[in-house]
Amino acid sequence: MRRTSLPGRAPSRRRVLGGMAALAALAATGAVGTAGCAAPAAVGRGRTRVRFWHLYGGGDGVNMQTMLDAYRAAHPEIALEASTLQWGAPYYTKLGMAGAGGRAPEVAALHLARLPGFGPGRLLDPFDLDLLAEHGVTERDFPADLWRRGRIGGAQYAVPLDTHPMVLYYNTDICAEAGLLGPDGRLKPIRGTEEFTAALRAAGKVTGKPGLVVETLGAGTIGPWRLFSTFYSQTGGTLLNEDATRITVDDAKALDVLRFMRRLTEEGLAHRRVDYNGTVGVFGGGETAFLLNGEWEVSTFANLDLPFSMTRVPALFGRPNAQADSHCFVLPHQRDRGGETNEAAHAFVAWMLKNTVEWAKGGHVPAYLPVLEEPAYLDLEPQSEYRSVIDDVALDPPAWFAGSASTMWIELGAVFSGVLTGSRTPRGALEEAKARLRELLDTPDPLGGQA
């Protein structure tokens, strides 16, 4: 089973940094050109061409294709050319090269947490907010934090499409037998670590197996990082200061989280050794009551006719936060951006945002707030059950090495994996994590930092 919002095989640190450095050199010289990337203002019988690059494959790729087909049907005057590129580092390298040469597509997808390291002002062009407003899209239509993260140096370089947070999947049959469901058939509220562990024990008595499954190991594993990030953000702790120049880890809070993570596997409440695909198989096979994972596997489990639902990650450490990233729209740098193609690009982004009910079917929570009130969205179950998380997402700090498919995810995922499997102590993992953060902070941004 292929995960659509997480990397399949992680690149090595050397490969990532080397590739970024090479890209930076090309950006500085402007020597990069992409064959066939130059776009005329119009093609065919007066049709304006808009090219859209994205990295959506698998389940959400199907949803995206449905949206693109609907856009084409509604806009015969636009020649939309959509290209699906390989997820992760290959995608970002190609997109960066196109922007460095000024011969990029009109619109592209980006993970919001990767924006600071992607050279806004050099590899990306800012949005014209007046143009977006002409098509009914303004700042007030988005969660304040997500919109703010797209703004750098006083200009809006990213417009959020969604957020894709960690959520709690639960098997409704097992939870019913364990007495964990309310009269409405939904999971009873869980608050704090003790209530959560009690729920896991009750579920384990039904199945005879650990009550929870979460990714703990594997090549390029990042599940342990996402688990730590979720719980640590609930404590109010931070990794870095606001401008991502200094480590601000609260050791006491981080150790509380890491000791709880160790407790889950040490006490047999969660499976100790399981990779990403294994977690999908264990939960999909009805072997466990709970799965902590991104919401993008909803289609996988729905296709299995599994008795399940989804809810927000419980507030175990105070705040109701959940680790997340956000897909967003960006305008890759073009030497001659403007005119009909630029206007059409803004109109395309606005239309896509207003039509994200289809996108939500794949699990993602639309960032365009009016969609969250549409009856068609509210009728989506279980997708609409966790929509309130849009106000409590915990994005990575604004550092060049953070965000989806980033070096930080891979490095810290490997460190925290050891806590879950038992090969590292919580304190040892914390010290190693801080050491790796220091090394990343000491490594210059290959693209020269924020604009």
CSV table of C-alpha atoms in Angstrom, one decimal:
chain,number,residue,atom,x,y,z
A,1,MET,CA,0.0,0.0,0.0
A,2,ARG,CA,1.5,3.3,-1.1
A,3,ARG,CA,1.4,6.3,1.2
A,4,THR,CA,0.7,9.4,-0.8
A,5,SER,CA,1.8,12.2,1.6
A,6,LEU,CA,5.0,10.7,2.9
A,7,PRO,CA,8.2,9.6,1.2
A,8,GLY,CA,8.7,6.1,0.1
A,9,ARG,CA,12.5,5.8,0.3
A,10,ALA,CA,14.4,8.5,2.2
A,11,PRO,CA,17.4,10.1,0.5
A,12,SER,CA,20.6,10.2,2.5
A,13,ARG,CA,21.6,13.4,4.3
A,14,ARG,CA,24.6,13.8,2.0
A,15,ARG,CA,22.4,13.3,-1.1
A,16,VAL,CA,19.9,15.9,0.1
A,17,LEU,CA,22.4,18.5,1.1
A,18,GLY,CA,24.5,17.9,-2.0
A,19,GLY,CA,21.5,18.2,-4.3
A,20,MET,CA,20.4,21.4,-2.6
A,21,ALA,CA,23.9,22.9,-2.9
A,22,ALA,CA,24.0,22.1,-6.6
A,23,LEU,CA,20.6,23.7,-7.0
A,24,ALA,CA,21.7,26.8,-5.1
A,25,ALA,CA,24.7,27.2,-7.5
A,26,LEU,CA,22.4,26.9,-10.5
A,27,ALA,CA,20.0,29.4,-8.9
A,28,ALA,CA,22.8,31.9,-8.3
A,29,THR,CA,24.0,31.8,-11.9
A,30,GLY,CA,20.5,31.5,-13.5
A,31,ALA,CA,22.1,28.8,-15.7
A,32,VAL,CA,19.3,26.3,-15.4
A,33,GLY,CA,17.0,25.7,-18.2
A,34,THR,CA,14.3,23.1,-18.6
A,35,ALA,CA,13.6,21.9,-22.0
A,36,GLY,CA,10.2,22.7,-23.3
A,37,CYS,CA,9.3,24.9,-20.3
A,38,ALA,CA,8.9,28.2,-22.1
A,39,ALA,CA,5.2,28.9,-22.3
A,40,PRO,CA,3.6,31.1,-24.9
A,41,ALA,CA,0.8,33.4,-23.6
A,42,ALA,CA,-1.8,31.3,-25.5
A,43,VAL,CA,-2.0,28.1,-27.4
A,44,GLY,CA,-4.4,26.7,-29.9
A,45,ARG,CA,-7.5,28.7,-30.8
A,46,GLY,CA,-6.9,31.5,-28.4
A,47,ARG,CA,-6.7,29.2,-25.4
A,48,THR,CA,-4.5,30.4,-22.5
A,49,ARG,CA,-2.1,27.7,-21.3
A,50,VAL,CA,-1.7,27.0,-17.6
A,51,ARG,CA,0.8,24.4,-16.5
A,52,PHE,CA,0.5,22.8,-13.1
A,53,TRP,CA,3.1,20.6,-11.5
A,54,HIS,CA,2.3,18.5,-8.5
A,55,LEU,CA,3.4,15.5,-6.5
A,56,TYR,CA,0.1,13.8,-5.8
A,57,GLY,CA,0.1,10.1,-6.5
A,58,GLY,CA,-1.9,7.1,-5.2
A,59,GLY,CA,-5.2,7.9,-3.6
A,60,ASP,CA,-5.0,11.7,-3.5
A,61,GLY,CA,-3.7,11.6,-7.0
A,62,VAL,CA,-7.1,10.2,-8.1
A,63,ASN,CA,-8.9,12.9,-6.2
A,64,MET,CA,-6.7,15.6,-7.8
A,65,GLN,CA,-7.3,14.2,-11.3
A,66,THR,CA,-11.1,14.4,-10.7
A,67,MET,CA,-10.7,18.0,-9.7
A,68,LEU,CA,-8.5,18.8,-12.7
A,69,ASP,CA,-11.0,17.2,-15.1
A,70,ALA,CA,-13.8,19.2,-13.5
A,71,TYR,CA,-11.8,22.4,-14.0
A,72,ARG,CA,-11.1,21.6,-17.6
A,73,ALA,CA,-14.8,21.0,-18.2
A,74,ALA,CA,-15.7,24.3,-16.6
A,75,HIS,CA,-13.0,26.3,-18.4
A,76,PRO,CA,-12.8,25.3,-22.1
A,77,GLU,CA,-10.9,28.5,-22.7
A,78,ILE,CA,-7.9,27.3,-20.6
A,79,ALA,CA,-5.5,24.7,-21.9
A,80,LEU,CA,-4.5,23.1,-18.5
A,81,GLU,CA,-1.5,20.9,-18.6
A,82,ALA,CA,-1.0,19.0,-15.3
A,83,SER,CA,2.1,17.0,-14.6
A,84,THR,CA,2.5,14.5,-11.7
A,85,LEU,CA,6.2,14.3,-10.7
A,86,GLN,CA,8.0,11.9,-8.3
A,87,TRP,CA,7.2,12.6,-4.6
A,88,GLY,CA,9.8,14.1,-2.3
A,89,ALA,CA,13.4,15.2,-3.1
A,90,PRO,CA,13.1,14.5,-6.8
A,91,TYR,CA,10.1,16.7,-7.1
A,92,TYR,CA,11.6,19.6,-5.2
A,93,THR,CA,14.9,19.4,-7.1
A,94,LYS,CA,13.1,19.6,-10.4
A,95,LEU,CA,10.8,22.4,-9.3
A,96,GLY,CA,13.7,24.4,-8.0
A,97,MET,CA,15.7,23.9,-11.2
A,98,ALA,CA,12.8,25.2,-13.2
A,99,GLY,CA,12.4,28.2,-11.0
A,100,ALA,CA,16.2,28.9,-11.0
A,101,GLY,CA,16.1,29.1,-14.8
A,102,GLY,CA,13.0,31.3,-14.8
A,103,ARG,CA,11.3,28.8,-17.1
A,104,ALA,CA,8.9,27.2,-14.6
A,105,PRO,CA,5.2,26.2,-14.8
A,106,GLU,CA,2.6,28.8,-14.0
A,107,VAL,CA,1.5,27.0,-10.8
A,108,ALA,CA,2.9,24.2,-8.6
A,109,ALA,CA,2.2,22.4,-5.3
A,110,LEU,CA,4.5,22.7,-2.3
A,111,HIS,CA,4.5,21.6,1.3
A,112,LEU,CA,4.0,24.8,3.4
A,113,ALA,CA,6.6,23.8,6.0
A,114,ARG,CA,9.2,23.7,3.1
A,115,LEU,CA,8.6,27.2,2.0
A,116,PRO,CA,11.3,29.0,4.0
A,117,GLY,CA,14.0,26.9,2.4
A,118,PHE,CA,12.7,27.2,-1.1
A,119,GLY,CA,14.1,30.5,-2.0
A,120,PRO,CA,11.0,32.8,-2.1
A,121,GLY,CA,11.9,35.8,-4.3
A,122,ARG,CA,14.4,33.7,-6.3
A,123,LEU,CA,12.7,30.3,-7.0
A,124,LEU,CA,9.2,31.5,-6.3
A,125,ASP,CA,7.1,34.6,-7.3
A,126,PRO,CA,4.6,36.2,-4.9
A,127,PHE,CA,0.9,36.0,-5.4
A,128,ASP,CA,-1.0,39.1,-6.5
A,129,LEU,CA,-3.6,39.3,-3.7
A,130,ASP,CA,-5.8,41.7,-5.7
A,131,LEU,CA,-6.0,39.1,-8.5
A,132,LEU,CA,-7.0,36.4,-6.0
A,133,ALA,CA,-9.6,38.8,-4.5
A,134,GLU,CA,-11.1,39.4,-7.9
A,135,HIS,CA,-11.9,35.6,-7.9
A,136,GLY,CA,-13.3,35.6,-4.4
A,137,VAL,CA,-10.3,34.4,-2.4
A,138,THR,CA,-8.9,36.6,0.5
A,139,GLU,CA,-6.9,36.2,3.6
A,140,ARG,CA,-10.0,35.9,5.8
A,141,ASP,CA,-11.0,32.7,4.1
A,142,PHE,CA,-8.1,30.7,5.7
A,143,PRO,CA,-6.9,29.8,9.2
A,144,ALA,CA,-4.7,32.7,10.4
A,145,ASP,CA,-1.7,30.5,11.2
A,146,LEU,CA,-1.7,28.7,7.8
A,147,TRP,CA,-2.0,31.9,5.9
A,148,ARG,CA,0.7,33.6,7.9
A,149,ARG,CA,3.2,30.8,7.2
A,150,GLY,CA,2.8,31.5,3.5
A,151,ARG,CA,3.9,35.1,4.0
A,152,ILE,CA,7.6,36.0,3.8
A,153,GLY,CA,9.2,39.4,3.6
A,154,GLY,CA,5.8,41.1,3.4
A,155,ALA,CA,4.7,39.1,0.3
A,156,GLN,CA,2.4,36.1,0.0
A,157,TYR,CA,4.4,33.2,-1.5
A,158,ALA,CA,2.0,30.3,-0.7
A,159,VAL,CA,-1.7,29.9,-0.5
A,160,PRO,CA,-2.8,26.8,1.5
A,161,LEU,CA,-4.8,24.1,-0.1
A,162,ASP,CA,-5.3,21.9,3.0
A,163,THR,CA,-3.8,20.5,6.1
A,164,HIS,CA,-2.9,16.9,6.6
A,165,PRO,CA,-2.6,16.1,10.3
A,166,MET,CA,-1.9,13.0,12.3
A,167,VAL,CA,-5.2,11.6,13.5
A,168,LEU,CA,-6.5,8.7,15.5
A,169,TYR,CA,-8.2,5.8,13.6
A,170,TYR,CA,-10.3,3.4,15.6
A,171,ASN,CA,-12.0,0.1,14.9
A,172,THR,CA,-15.6,0.6,15.9
A,173,ASP,CA,-16.4,-3.0,16.5
A,174,ILE,CA,-13.4,-3.5,18.9
A,175,CYS,CA,-14.0,-0.2,20.7
A,176,ALA,CA,-17.7,-1.1,21.1
A,177,GLU,CA,-16.9,-4.4,22.7
A,178,ALA,CA,-14.3,-2.6,24.9
A,179,GLY,CA,-17.0,-0.1,26.1
A,180,LEU,CA,-15.1,2.8,24.5
A,181,LEU,CA,-18.0,4.2,22.4
A,182,GLY,CA,-20.6,6.6,23.4
A,183,PRO,CA,-24.4,6.4,22.6
A,184,ASP,CA,-23.8,8.1,19.3
A,185,GLY,CA,-21.4,5.4,18.2
A,186,ARG,CA,-18.4,7.7,18.4
A,187,LEU,CA,-15.3,7.3,20.6
A,188,LYS,CA,-15.8,8.7,24.0
A,189,PRO,CA,-13.6,11.7,24.8
A,190,ILE,CA,-10.1,10.7,26.0
A,191,ARG,CA,-8.1,13.2,28.0
A,192,GLY,CA,-4.6,12.7,29.4
A,193,THR,CA,-2.1,9.8,29.2
A,194,GLU,CA,-3.8,7.7,31.9
A,195,GLU,CA,-7.2,7.7,30.1
A,196,PHE,CA,-5.5,6.9,26.9
A,197,THR,CA,-3.5,4.0,28.3
A,198,ALA,CA,-6.7,2.7,30.0
A,199,ALA,CA,-8.4,2.7,26.6
A,200,LEU,CA,-5.5,0.8,25.1
A,201,ARG,CA,-5.7,-1.8,27.8
A,202,ALA,CA,-9.4,-2.2,27.4
A,203,ALA,CA,-9.0,-2.7,23.7
A,204,GLY,CA,-6.2,-5.2,24.2
A,205,LYS,CA,-8.4,-7.4,26.4
A,206,VAL,CA,-10.8,-7.7,23.4
A,207,THR,CA,-8.2,-8.7,20.8
A,208,GLY,CA,-5.5,-10.2,23.0
A,209,LYS,CA,-3.0,-8.0,21.2
A,210,PRO,CA,-1.6,-4.4,21.7
A,211,GLY,CA,-4.3,-1.8,21.5
A,212,LEU,CA,-2.3,0.6,19.3
A,213,VAL,CA,-0.2,0.5,16.3
A,214,VAL,CA,2.1,3.3,15.0
A,215,GLU,CA,5.1,3.3,12.8
A,216,THR,CA,8.2,2.5,14.9
A,217,LEU,CA,10.9,1.5,12.4
A,218,GLY,CA,11.9,1.1,8.8
A,219,ALA,CA,14.2,2.6,6.2
A,220,GLY,CA,13.7,6.3,6.4
A,221,THR,CA,11.1,6.0,9.1
A,222,ILE,CA,9.4,9.3,10.0
A,223,GLY,CA,6.4,8.1,12.0
A,224,PRO,CA,8.3,8.3,15.3
A,225,TRP,CA,9.1,12.0,14.6
A,226,ARG,CA,5.5,12.7,13.8
A,227,LEU,CA,4.4,11.1,17.0
A,228,PHE,CA,6.9,13.0,19.1
A,229,SER,CA,6.0,16.3,17.3
A,230,THR,CA,2.3,15.8,18.0
A,231,PHE,CA,2.7,15.1,21.8
A,232,TYR,CA,5.6,17.6,22.3
A,233,SER,CA,3.5,20.4,20.7
A,234,GLN,CA,0.7,19.5,23.1
A,235,THR,CA,3.0,20.5,26.0
A,236,GLY,CA,3.6,23.9,24.5
A,237,GLY,CA,7.3,23.1,23.8
A,238,THR,CA,9.2,24.3,20.8
A,239,LEU,CA,12.2,23.0,18.9
A,240,LEU,CA,13.6,26.3,17.6
A,241,ASN,CA,13.0,30.0,18.2
A,242,GLU,CA,10.7,32.0,15.8
A,243,ASP,CA,13.5,32.7,13.2
A,244,ALA,CA,14.9,29.2,13.4
A,245,THR,CA,18.4,30.2,14.6
A,246,ARG,CA,18.5,28.7,18.1
A,247,ILE,CA,17.4,25.5,19.8
A,248,THR,CA,14.6,26.0,22.3
A,249,VAL,CA,13.9,22.4,23.4
A,250,ASP,CA,12.4,22.2,26.9
A,251,ASP,CA,14.2,19.1,28.2
A,252,ALA,CA,11.6,18.3,30.9
A,253,LYS,CA,8.7,18.4,28.5
A,254,ALA,CA,10.5,16.5,25.8
A,255,LEU,CA,11.5,13.8,28.3
A,256,ASP,CA,7.9,13.5,29.5
A,257,VAL,CA,6.9,12.7,25.9
A,258,LEU,CA,9.7,10.4,25.2
A,259,ARG,CA,9.1,8.4,28.4
A,260,PHE,CA,5.5,8.0,27.5
A,261,MET,CA,6.4,6.8,24.0
A,262,ARG,CA,8.7,4.2,25.6
A,263,ARG,CA,6.0,3.2,28.0
A,264,LEU,CA,3.6,2.5,25.1
A,265,THR,CA,5.8,-0.3,23.7
A,266,GLU,CA,7.5,-1.4,26.9
A,267,GLU,CA,4.1,-2.1,28.6
A,268,GLY,CA,2.8,-3.9,25.5
A,269,LEU,CA,0.2,-1.2,24.8
A,270,ALA,CA,1.5,-0.6,21.3
A,271,HIS,CA,3.3,-2.8,18.8
A,272,ARG,CA,7.0,-2.5,19.3
A,273,ARG,CA,8.5,-3.3,15.8
A,274,VAL,CA,6.4,-2.4,12.8
A,275,ASP,CA,7.1,-0.4,9.7
A,276,TYR,CA,4.7,1.9,7.8
A,277,ASN,CA,3.1,-0.7,5.6
A,278,GLY,CA,2.9,-3.0,8.6
A,279,THR,CA,0.8,-0.5,10.5
A,280,VAL,CA,-1.7,-0.3,7.6
A,281,GLY,CA,-1.8,-4.1,7.5
A,282,VAL,CA,-2.3,-4.5,11.3
A,283,PHE,CA,-5.1,-2.0,11.5
A,284,GLY,CA,-6.6,-2.9,8.2
A,285,GLY,CA,-6.7,-6.5,9.2
A,286,GLY,CA,-8.7,-5.8,12.3
A,287,GLU,CA,-5.9,-6.8,14.7
A,288,THR,CA,-5.9,-3.7,16.8
A,289,ALA,CA,-8.3,-1.0,18.0
A,290,PHE,CA,-6.2,2.1,17.3
A,291,LEU,CA,-3.8,3.6,14.7
A,292,LEU,CA,-2.0,6.9,14.9
A,293,ASN,CA,-1.2,8.0,11.4
A,294,GLY,CA,-1.9,10.7,8.8
A,295,GLU,CA,-5.4,11.0,7.6
A,296,TRP,CA,-4.5,10.0,4.0
A,297,GLU,CA,-5.1,6.3,4.6
A,298,VAL,CA,-8.9,6.8,4.9
A,299,SER,CA,-9.5,5.5,1.4
A,300,THR,CA,-7.4,2.4,2.0
A,301,PHE,CA,-9.5,1.4,5.0
A,302,ALA,CA,-12.8,2.4,3.3
A,303,ASN,CA,-12.0,0.1,0.4
A,304,LEU,CA,-11.5,-2.8,2.9
A,305,ASP,CA,-15.0,-2.4,4.3
A,306,LEU,CA,-13.4,-2.1,7.7
A,307,PRO,CA,-15.6,-1.0,10.6
A,308,PHE,CA,-13.7,2.1,11.5
A,309,SER,CA,-13.9,5.8,12.1
A,310,MET,CA,-11.5,8.7,12.8
A,311,THR,CA,-11.1,11.5,15.3
A,312,ARG,CA,-8.6,14.0,16.4
A,313,VAL,CA,-5.5,12.9,18.4
A,314,PRO,CA,-6.6,13.2,22.1
A,315,ALA,CA,-5.0,15.9,24.1
A,316,LEU,CA,-2.7,13.8,26.2
A,317,PHE,CA,-0.3,16.6,27.3
A,318,GLY,CA,-2.7,19.5,27.7
A,319,ARG,CA,-3.2,21.1,24.2
A,320,PRO,CA,-5.2,19.5,21.4
A,321,ASN,CA,-2.4,19.9,18.9
A,322,ALA,CA,-1.5,17.4,16.1
A,323,GLN,CA,1.6,17.4,13.9
A,324,ALA,CA,0.7,18.4,10.4
A,325,ASP,CA,1.9,19.9,7.2
A,326,SER,CA,-0.1,21.7,4.5
A,327,HIS,CA,-0.2,21.3,0.8
A,328,CYS,CA,-0.2,24.7,-0.8
A,329,PHE,CA,-0.1,26.5,-4.2
A,330,VAL,CA,2.9,28.4,-5.2
A,331,LEU,CA,4.0,30.4,-8.3
A,332,PRO,CA,7.4,29.1,-9.5
A,333,HIS,CA,9.7,31.9,-10.7
A,334,GLN,CA,9.2,33.0,-14.3
A,335,ARG,CA,11.4,35.7,-15.9
A,336,ASP,CA,8.4,37.2,-17.6
A,337,ARG,CA,5.5,36.3,-15.3
A,338,GLY,CA,2.4,38.4,-16.0
A,339,GLY,CA,-0.3,38.9,-18.5
A,340,GLU,CA,-3.0,36.4,-19.4
A,341,THR,CA,-1.1,33.3,-18.1
A,342,ASN,CA,-0.5,34.9,-14.7
A,343,GLU,CA,-4.2,36.0,-14.4
A,344,ALA,CA,-5.3,32.5,-15.5
A,345,ALA,CA,-2.9,30.9,-12.9
A,346,HIS,CA,-4.5,33.0,-10.1
A,347,ALA,CA,-8.0,32.1,-11.3
A,348,PHE,CA,-7.1,28.4,-11.4
A,349,VAL,CA,-5.9,28.5,-7.8
A,350,ALA,CA,-9.1,30.2,-6.7
A,351,TRP,CA,-11.3,27.7,-8.5
A,352,MET,CA,-9.4,24.8,-7.0
A,353,LEU,CA,-9.7,26.1,-3.5
A,354,LYS,CA,-13.4,26.6,-3.8
A,355,ASN,CA,-13.9,23.0,-5.1
A,356,THR,CA,-12.0,21.0,-2.5
A,357,VAL,CA,-14.8,18.7,-1.3
A,358,GLU,CA,-13.5,16.2,-3.8
A,359,TRP,CA,-10.0,16.7,-2.3
A,360,ALA,CA,-11.4,16.1,1.2
A,361,LYS,CA,-12.6,12.7,0.2
A,362,GLY,CA,-8.9,11.6,0.4
A,363,GLY,CA,-8.8,12.7,4.1
A,364,HIS,CA,-7.2,16.1,3.8
A,365,VAL,CA,-8.9,19.0,5.7
A,366,PRO,CA,-9.6,21.9,3.2
A,367,ALA,CA,-7.8,25.1,4.2
A,368,TYR,CA,-10.4,27.2,2.4
A,369,LEU,CA,-12.8,27.7,5.4
A,370,PRO,CA,-16.1,28.2,3.4
A,371,VAL,CA,-15.8,24.6,2.2
A,372,LEU,CA,-15.9,23.3,5.8
A,373,GLU,CA,-19.4,24.5,6.1
A,374,GLU,CA,-20.7,23.1,2.8
A,375,PRO,CA,-23.3,20.3,3.2
A,376,ALA,CA,-21.4,18.1,0.8
A,377,TYR,CA,-18.3,18.3,3.0
A,378,LEU,CA,-20.2,17.8,6.2
A,379,ASP,CA,-21.8,14.6,4.7
A,380,LEU,CA,-18.4,13.1,4.3
A,381,GLU,CA,-17.8,10.5,7.1
A,382,PRO,CA,-15.5,10.1,8.7
A,383,GLN,CA,-13.5,12.8,6.9
A,384,SER,CA,-15.5,15.7,8.5
A,385,GLU,CA,-15.2,14.2,12.0
A,386,TYR,CA,-11.8,15.8,12.7
A,387,ARG,CA,-12.2,19.1,10.8
A,388,SER,CA,-11.8,21.2,13.9
A,389,VAL,CA,-8.1,20.3,14.0
A,390,ILE,CA,-7.6,22.9,11.3
A,391,ASP,CA,-7.1,25.4,14.2
A,392,ASP,CA,-4.7,23.3,16.1
A,393,VAL,CA,-2.1,22.0,13.6
A,394,ALA,CA,1.5,22.0,14.7
A,395,LEU,CA,3.7,22.7,11.7
A,396,ASP,CA,7.5,22.4,11.7
A,397,PRO,CA,9.6,25.4,12.7
A,398,PRO,CA,10.3,27.7,9.7
A,399,ALA,CA,13.7,26.2,8.9
A,400,TRP,CA,15.2,25.3,5.6
A,401,PHE,CA,15.8,21.7,6.7
A,402,ALA,CA,12.2,21.1,8.0
A,403,GLY,CA,8.9,20.1,6.4
A,404,SER,CA,7.7,17.0,4.5
A,405,ALA,CA,10.4,14.9,2.9
A,406,SER,CA,13.0,16.9,4.8
A,407,THR,CA,16.3,16.1,6.4
A,408,MET,CA,15.0,16.8,9.8
A,409,TRP,CA,12.1,14.4,9.6
A,410,ILE,CA,14.4,11.6,8.5
A,411,GLU,CA,17.1,12.3,11.1
A,412,LEU,CA,14.8,12.8,14.1
A,413,GLY,CA,12.6,9.9,12.9
A,414,ALA,CA,15.6,7.6,13.2
A,415,VAL,CA,16.5,8.9,16.7
A,416,PHE,CA,13.0,8.5,18.1
A,417,SER,CA,12.5,5.2,16.5
A,418,GLY,CA,15.0,3.8,19.0
A,419,VAL,CA,12.8,5.0,21.9
A,420,LEU,CA,9.9,3.0,20.6
A,421,THR,CA,11.9,-0.1,19.8
A,422,GLY,CA,13.9,0.0,23.0
A,423,SER,CA,17.4,0.6,21.5
A,424,ARG,CA,17.7,4.1,22.9
A,425,THR,CA,16.8,5.6,26.3
A,426,PRO,CA,14.6,8.7,26.3
A,427,ARG,CA,17.4,10.8,27.7
A,428,GLY,CA,19.9,9.5,25.2
A,429,ALA,CA,17.5,10.1,22.3
A,430,LEU,CA,16.9,13.7,23.5
A,431,GLU,CA,20.6,14.4,23.6
A,432,GLU,CA,21.1,12.9,20.1
A,433,ALA,CA,18.2,14.8,18.7
A,434,LYS,CA,19.5,18.1,20.0
A,435,ALA,CA,23.0,17.2,18.6
A,436,ARG,CA,21.5,16.6,15.1
A,437,LEU,CA,19.5,19.8,15.3
A,438,ARG,CA,22.7,21.7,16.1
A,439,GLU,CA,24.4,20.2,13.1
A,440,LEU,CA,21.5,21.2,10.9
A,441,LEU,CA,21.5,24.7,12.3
A,442,ASP,CA,25.3,25.0,11.6
A,443,THR,CA,24.8,23.9,8.0
A,444,PRO,CA,24.2,27.0,5.8
A,445,ASP,CA,20.9,27.1,3.9
A,446,PRO,CA,21.9,26.1,0.3
A,447,LEU,CA,19.4,28.5,-1.1
A,448,GLY,CA,20.5,31.5,1.0
A,449,GLY,CA,17.6,31.7,3.4
A,450,GLN,CA,14.4,33.7,3.3
A,451,ALA,CA,13.8,36.6,1.0
